[in-house]
Each structure stands twice: as structure tokens, then as C-alpha cells.
Short mmCIF file of C-alpha atoms and ligand atoms in Angstrom, two decimals:
data_model
loop_
_atom_site.label_atom_id
_atom_site.label_comp_id
_atom_site.label_asym_id
_atom_site.label_seq_id
_atom_site.Cartn_x
_atom_site.Cartn_y
_atom_site.Cartn_z
CA MET D 1 -31.36 27.98 64.47
CA THR D 2 -28.42 29.90 63.08
CA THR D 3 -26.87 30.24 59.67
CA THR D 4 -23.10 30.62 59.45
CA LEU D 5 -21.27 31.85 56.37
CA THR D 6 -17.55 31.11 56.00
CA TRP D 7 -15.47 32.84 53.33
CA TYR D 8 -12.71 30.51 52.10
CA GLY D 9 -11.14 33.10 49.79
CA HIS D 10 -12.11 34.25 46.26
CA ALA D 11 -15.82 33.39 45.76
CA THR D 12 -15.73 30.17 47.75
CA LEU D 13 -18.27 30.09 50.55
CA GLY D 14 -19.32 27.60 53.18
CA LEU D 15 -22.80 27.76 54.66
CA GLU D 16 -24.04 25.86 57.67
CA THR D 17 -27.77 26.08 58.19
CA GLY D 18 -30.15 23.80 60.02
CA GLY D 19 -27.50 21.09 60.33
CA TYR D 20 -26.70 21.06 56.59
CA LYS D 21 -23.31 21.94 55.11
CA LEU D 22 -23.24 23.77 51.79
CA LEU D 23 -20.26 24.74 49.66
CA VAL D 24 -20.62 27.49 47.06
CA ASP D 25 -18.20 27.73 44.11
CA PRO D 26 -15.60 25.45 45.76
CA PHE D 27 -12.28 26.71 44.36
CA PHE D 28 -9.42 25.47 46.55
CA SER D 29 -6.83 23.83 44.27
CA GLY D 30 -4.81 26.54 42.53
CA ASN D 31 -6.48 29.30 44.56
CA PRO D 32 -3.71 31.33 46.22
CA ALA D 33 -6.20 32.71 48.78
CA ALA D 34 -7.74 29.36 49.77
CA ALA D 35 -8.07 28.89 53.53
CA ILE D 36 -8.29 25.08 53.42
CA ARG D 37 -7.48 22.23 51.02
CA ALA D 38 -10.09 20.62 48.78
CA GLU D 39 -9.41 17.29 50.54
CA ASP D 40 -10.56 18.81 53.84
CA ALA D 41 -13.76 20.43 52.54
CA GLN D 42 -17.04 18.97 53.75
CA ALA D 43 -20.37 19.30 51.98
CA ASP D 44 -23.87 17.87 51.84
CA PHE D 45 -24.69 20.20 48.94
CA ILE D 46 -22.50 22.05 46.44
CA LEU D 47 -23.76 25.13 44.58
CA VAL D 48 -22.05 26.22 41.34
CA SER D 49 -22.93 29.71 40.09
CA HIS D 50 -21.39 29.50 36.60
CA GLY D 51 -18.98 27.53 34.46
CA HIS D 52 -15.68 29.37 34.95
CA GLY D 53 -12.78 27.38 36.38
CA ASP D 54 -12.51 29.52 39.51
CA HIS D 55 -16.11 28.54 40.40
CA VAL D 56 -16.57 24.95 39.17
CA GLY D 57 -13.18 24.50 40.84
CA ASP D 58 -13.01 21.32 42.91
CA ALA D 59 -16.73 20.56 42.69
CA LEU D 60 -16.11 17.25 40.91
CA THR D 61 -13.61 15.77 43.35
CA ILE D 62 -15.37 17.06 46.48
CA ALA D 63 -18.74 15.73 45.30
CA GLN D 64 -17.15 12.38 44.39
CA ARG D 65 -15.63 12.10 47.89
CA THR D 66 -18.57 13.42 49.93
CA GLY D 67 -21.51 12.33 47.78
CA ALA D 68 -22.83 15.89 47.90
CA LEU D 69 -25.72 16.84 45.62
CA VAL D 70 -24.56 19.50 43.14
CA ILE D 71 -27.00 22.28 42.32
CA SER D 72 -26.44 24.56 39.35
CA ASN D 73 -28.09 25.71 36.14
CA PHE D 74 -29.37 22.98 33.83
CA GLU D 75 -26.35 23.02 31.50
CA ILE D 76 -23.72 22.77 34.25
CA ALA D 77 -25.80 20.21 36.18
CA SER D 78 -25.98 18.09 33.01
CA TRP D 79 -22.21 18.45 32.37
CA LEU D 80 -21.39 17.34 35.93
CA GLY D 81 -24.05 14.63 35.76
CA GLU D 82 -22.32 13.16 32.69
CA GLN D 83 -19.20 12.88 34.87
CA GLY D 84 -21.10 10.73 37.35
CA LEU D 85 -22.25 13.26 39.94
CA THR D 86 -25.71 13.47 41.43
CA THR D 87 -27.08 16.85 40.38
CA HIS D 88 -30.12 19.08 40.50
CA GLY D 89 -30.58 21.53 37.63
CA GLN D 90 -32.53 24.75 38.04
CA HIS D 91 -32.63 27.95 36.03
CA LEU D 92 -32.77 31.70 36.40
CA GLY D 93 -35.84 32.80 38.32
CA GLY D 94 -36.66 29.22 39.32
CA GLY D 95 -36.76 28.19 42.96
CA PHE D 96 -36.88 24.78 44.62
CA LYS D 97 -37.40 23.68 48.22
CA HIS D 98 -34.28 21.73 49.14
CA PRO D 99 -33.77 20.21 52.62
CA PHE D 100 -31.65 23.27 53.64
CA GLY D 101 -34.14 25.88 52.41
CA TYR D 102 -35.71 27.44 49.32
CA LEU D 103 -33.10 28.22 46.70
CA LYS D 104 -33.76 30.48 43.73
CA LEU D 105 -31.31 31.18 40.92
CA THR D 106 -31.01 34.89 40.14
CA LEU D 107 -29.74 36.87 37.19
CA ALA D 108 -25.99 37.55 36.96
CA LEU D 109 -24.25 39.66 34.32
CA HIS D 110 -21.23 37.55 33.44
CA GLY D 111 -20.08 34.60 31.26
CA SER D 112 -20.33 30.87 31.94
CA ALA D 113 -18.21 28.80 29.52
CA LEU D 114 -17.07 25.55 31.16
CA PRO D 115 -13.35 24.68 31.49
CA ASP D 116 -13.45 22.30 28.48
CA GLY D 117 -15.27 24.87 26.35
CA SER D 118 -18.71 23.31 26.82
CA ASN D 119 -21.73 25.59 27.00
CA GLY D 120 -22.26 26.46 30.66
CA GLY D 121 -25.61 28.15 30.09
CA ASN D 122 -26.21 31.48 31.78
CA PRO D 123 -24.41 32.57 34.94
CA ALA D 124 -26.43 32.82 38.14
CA GLY D 125 -26.50 34.19 41.63
CA PHE D 126 -28.30 32.51 44.52
CA LEU D 127 -31.17 33.69 46.67
CA LEU D 128 -31.54 31.37 49.65
CA THR D 129 -34.35 31.43 52.16
CA THR D 130 -33.24 29.27 55.06
CA ASN D 131 -35.69 27.08 56.97
CA ASP D 132 -35.82 29.66 59.77
CA GLY D 133 -36.61 32.48 57.35
CA HIS D 134 -33.26 34.20 56.80
CA LYS D 135 -32.70 35.52 53.27
CA LEU D 136 -29.23 35.42 51.76
CA TYR D 137 -28.30 36.82 48.36
CA LEU D 138 -25.03 35.38 47.05
CA ALA D 139 -24.32 37.46 43.95
CA GLN D 140 -21.13 35.57 43.01
CA ASP D 141 -19.67 36.90 39.71
CA THR D 142 -21.70 39.75 38.26
CA GLY D 143 -21.69 43.30 37.08
CA LEU D 144 -24.11 45.80 38.57
CA PHE D 145 -27.69 45.51 37.30
CA GLY D 146 -30.78 47.49 38.20
CA ASP D 147 -32.88 44.43 38.99
CA MET D 148 -30.81 43.97 42.14
CA ARG D 149 -33.55 46.26 43.48
CA LEU D 150 -36.09 43.46 42.88
CA ILE D 151 -33.89 41.03 44.78
CA GLY D 152 -33.67 43.58 47.59
CA GLU D 153 -37.46 43.81 47.74
CA GLU D 154 -37.46 40.29 49.17
CA GLY D 155 -35.83 41.67 52.35
CA ILE D 156 -32.21 40.54 52.38
CA ASP D 157 -30.54 39.74 55.70
CA LEU D 158 -27.12 39.07 54.17
CA ALA D 159 -25.75 40.00 50.75
CA VAL D 160 -22.44 38.59 49.50
CA LEU D 161 -21.07 40.82 46.74
CA PRO D 162 -17.95 40.82 44.53
CA ILE D 163 -15.80 43.96 44.76
CA GLY D 164 -12.67 42.92 42.83
CA ASP D 165 -13.34 44.85 39.59
CA ASN D 166 -11.98 43.72 36.20
CA TYR D 167 -14.10 40.51 36.06
CA THR D 168 -17.00 41.68 38.27
CA MET D 169 -18.31 44.79 39.99
CA GLY D 170 -15.63 46.95 41.49
CA PRO D 171 -15.94 48.80 44.79
CA ALA D 172 -17.92 51.77 43.40
CA ASP D 173 -20.54 49.62 41.66
CA ALA D 174 -20.67 47.23 44.62
CA LEU D 175 -21.52 50.22 46.83
CA ARG D 176 -24.33 51.11 44.40
CA ALA D 177 -25.46 47.47 44.63
CA VAL D 178 -25.73 47.74 48.42
CA LYS D 179 -27.92 50.83 47.94
CA LEU D 180 -30.20 48.90 45.54
CA ILE D 181 -30.40 45.73 47.64
CA GLN D 182 -30.50 47.38 51.10
CA PRO D 183 -29.36 44.27 52.99
CA LYS D 184 -28.93 44.24 56.77
CA HIS D 185 -25.43 42.76 56.43
CA VAL D 186 -22.96 42.59 53.56
CA VAL D 187 -19.74 40.61 52.99
CA PRO D 188 -17.33 41.44 50.13
CA ILE D 189 -15.78 38.63 48.04
CA HIS D 190 -13.89 38.00 44.76
CA TYR D 191 -10.96 40.33 45.55
CA ASN D 192 -7.25 40.00 46.46
CA THR D 193 -7.00 36.49 44.98
CA TRP D 194 -4.63 37.89 42.36
CA ASP D 195 -3.08 41.35 41.84
CA LEU D 196 -5.56 41.96 39.01
CA ILE D 197 -8.44 42.10 41.51
CA ALA D 198 -6.58 43.62 44.49
CA GLN D 199 -8.83 45.98 46.47
CA ASP D 200 -8.89 47.81 49.80
CA ALA D 201 -11.82 45.93 51.30
CA GLN D 202 -11.50 47.73 54.63
CA ALA D 203 -12.01 51.08 52.91
CA TRP D 204 -15.01 49.66 51.05
CA CYS D 205 -16.57 48.40 54.28
CA THR D 206 -16.03 51.80 55.90
CA GLN D 207 -17.74 53.52 52.97
CA VAL D 208 -20.68 51.08 53.09
CA GLN D 209 -21.14 51.81 56.79
CA ALA D 210 -20.99 55.57 56.13
CA GLU D 211 -23.34 55.71 53.15
CA THR D 212 -25.85 52.88 53.64
CA GLY D 213 -27.82 51.21 56.41
CA ALA D 214 -25.96 47.94 55.94
CA GLN D 215 -23.41 46.51 58.32
CA ALA D 216 -20.31 45.48 56.39
CA HIS D 217 -18.28 42.53 57.62
CA LEU D 218 -14.68 42.18 56.53
CA LEU D 219 -13.65 38.52 56.73
CA LYS D 220 -10.23 37.01 56.25
CA PRO D 221 -10.16 33.72 54.30
CA GLY D 222 -11.35 31.05 56.73
CA GLU D 223 -13.33 33.47 58.91
CA SER D 224 -17.08 33.21 59.50
CA PHE D 225 -20.11 35.41 60.07
CA THR D 226 -23.17 34.09 61.87
CA LEU D 227 -26.69 35.41 61.27
NI1 LIG P 301 -16.45 34.04 36.41
MN1 LIG P 302 -14.76 34.41 39.14
#
């Protein structure tokens, strides 16, 4: 069994594992870096890390079209549930065995207000243990925090980390995050969508390879990495 991660630009990820299709923070409409259109996105499950518009994104319309189950924190799950979606609410530190694997919500240092100003609870990252035992840490939007070391203690095969700076960790803190987490593989996200978060991801990957034991994978929007 393999697990394939596709980066669609910004923080939008596709995961295929054990025959299930997952979309994480599906932001296609209005995303200048998006590799595909929202209308073409497929999903059995949609994961939403926090309430900001560039992460809730097209979750509503994609879930309406596909019937995907939306997984998020309790507040965002309730907000989307009120709009007619089928949802599953979890919370930080809580895990649940879904058909695609065991998903735990992790701490994230960020905000989470929803697009209409509703309370989006606390922002989260995702720690996924696939059915064949791979561990993926999808940090999504966060600043650096020391408890990334605890996440790393679980033995991370693949970490997905923001490097864009301004709204999240920049390259220097993301490098420190790799040293705390010690993943086998790392993929940078949340950069180059707009000038404000423009970064030299190639240089960052080179530095990760030089200073840590992780293999860094530079993807273009639409490209995939298979574990
Ligand atoms: Ni955000
Ligand atoms: Mn964001």
C-alpha cells in the first residue's frame, strides 16, 4: 500500500492512501497558485485545519458535490454542518480511527476566525497514521513551537511544513522545525502564493539536506510525492 501526497499550491494537499482520497485545506478558487479547479477536485474526506479563507476555501462546494465527510475542529465542523455538510468534529490532542487511518489534531500557533467572523475555535495541524503504518505530520499554518519535538517522537515519515514567513514560520524557523521533528521526508508549503510569502524553496531544501537527516522534496503545484 502506498500513500501519495499532491501539493496543489498554497496549503492545499491531496492525499491518496489505501484507496481513499483526502483533500486538505482545499483552496482553489482565488488561489493564484492552484494547480486544478475546484470543480475538478475529488475527495472522499476533506480536512480543514483552521477557519481562514485560504484554508476553508472551496470545502463547502466540493463537499456538496462529492458528498465528502469534512473533518475539522468542533467549531468549524459545526459551522459547516449548519450549512448542510456531513462533518466530524475533533479537537486538539484528540485522535479518531477513520477509514483512511488514525487522525489526530495537533497544536498550531495561529488564528482561526471563519470568513463570516464566526468563532473558528483553535487552529490545528494533522498527525495521520495511515492503515499501513506511515506517519504524516501536516503542520499547515503555524509558527514554530517546541512541542513539535513531541510530535517528532512519534516517528514521522513525512512532514509538511509552511516556509512562507509573514503568516507562518519562515525558512529559518521551518529549518529549526525539521530539527525538532526529525522526519524522514519533508515538503515545504504555504509560499509563493503571493509576493508577501515569496521564498526560495530550492535554497531551503538544500539547507535542510545539508543540516538535517531529512530528505527535502521540492514540488511544483500539481506534483506528487509517494511514500
Ligand atoms: Ni491561516
Ligand atoms: Mn494560510
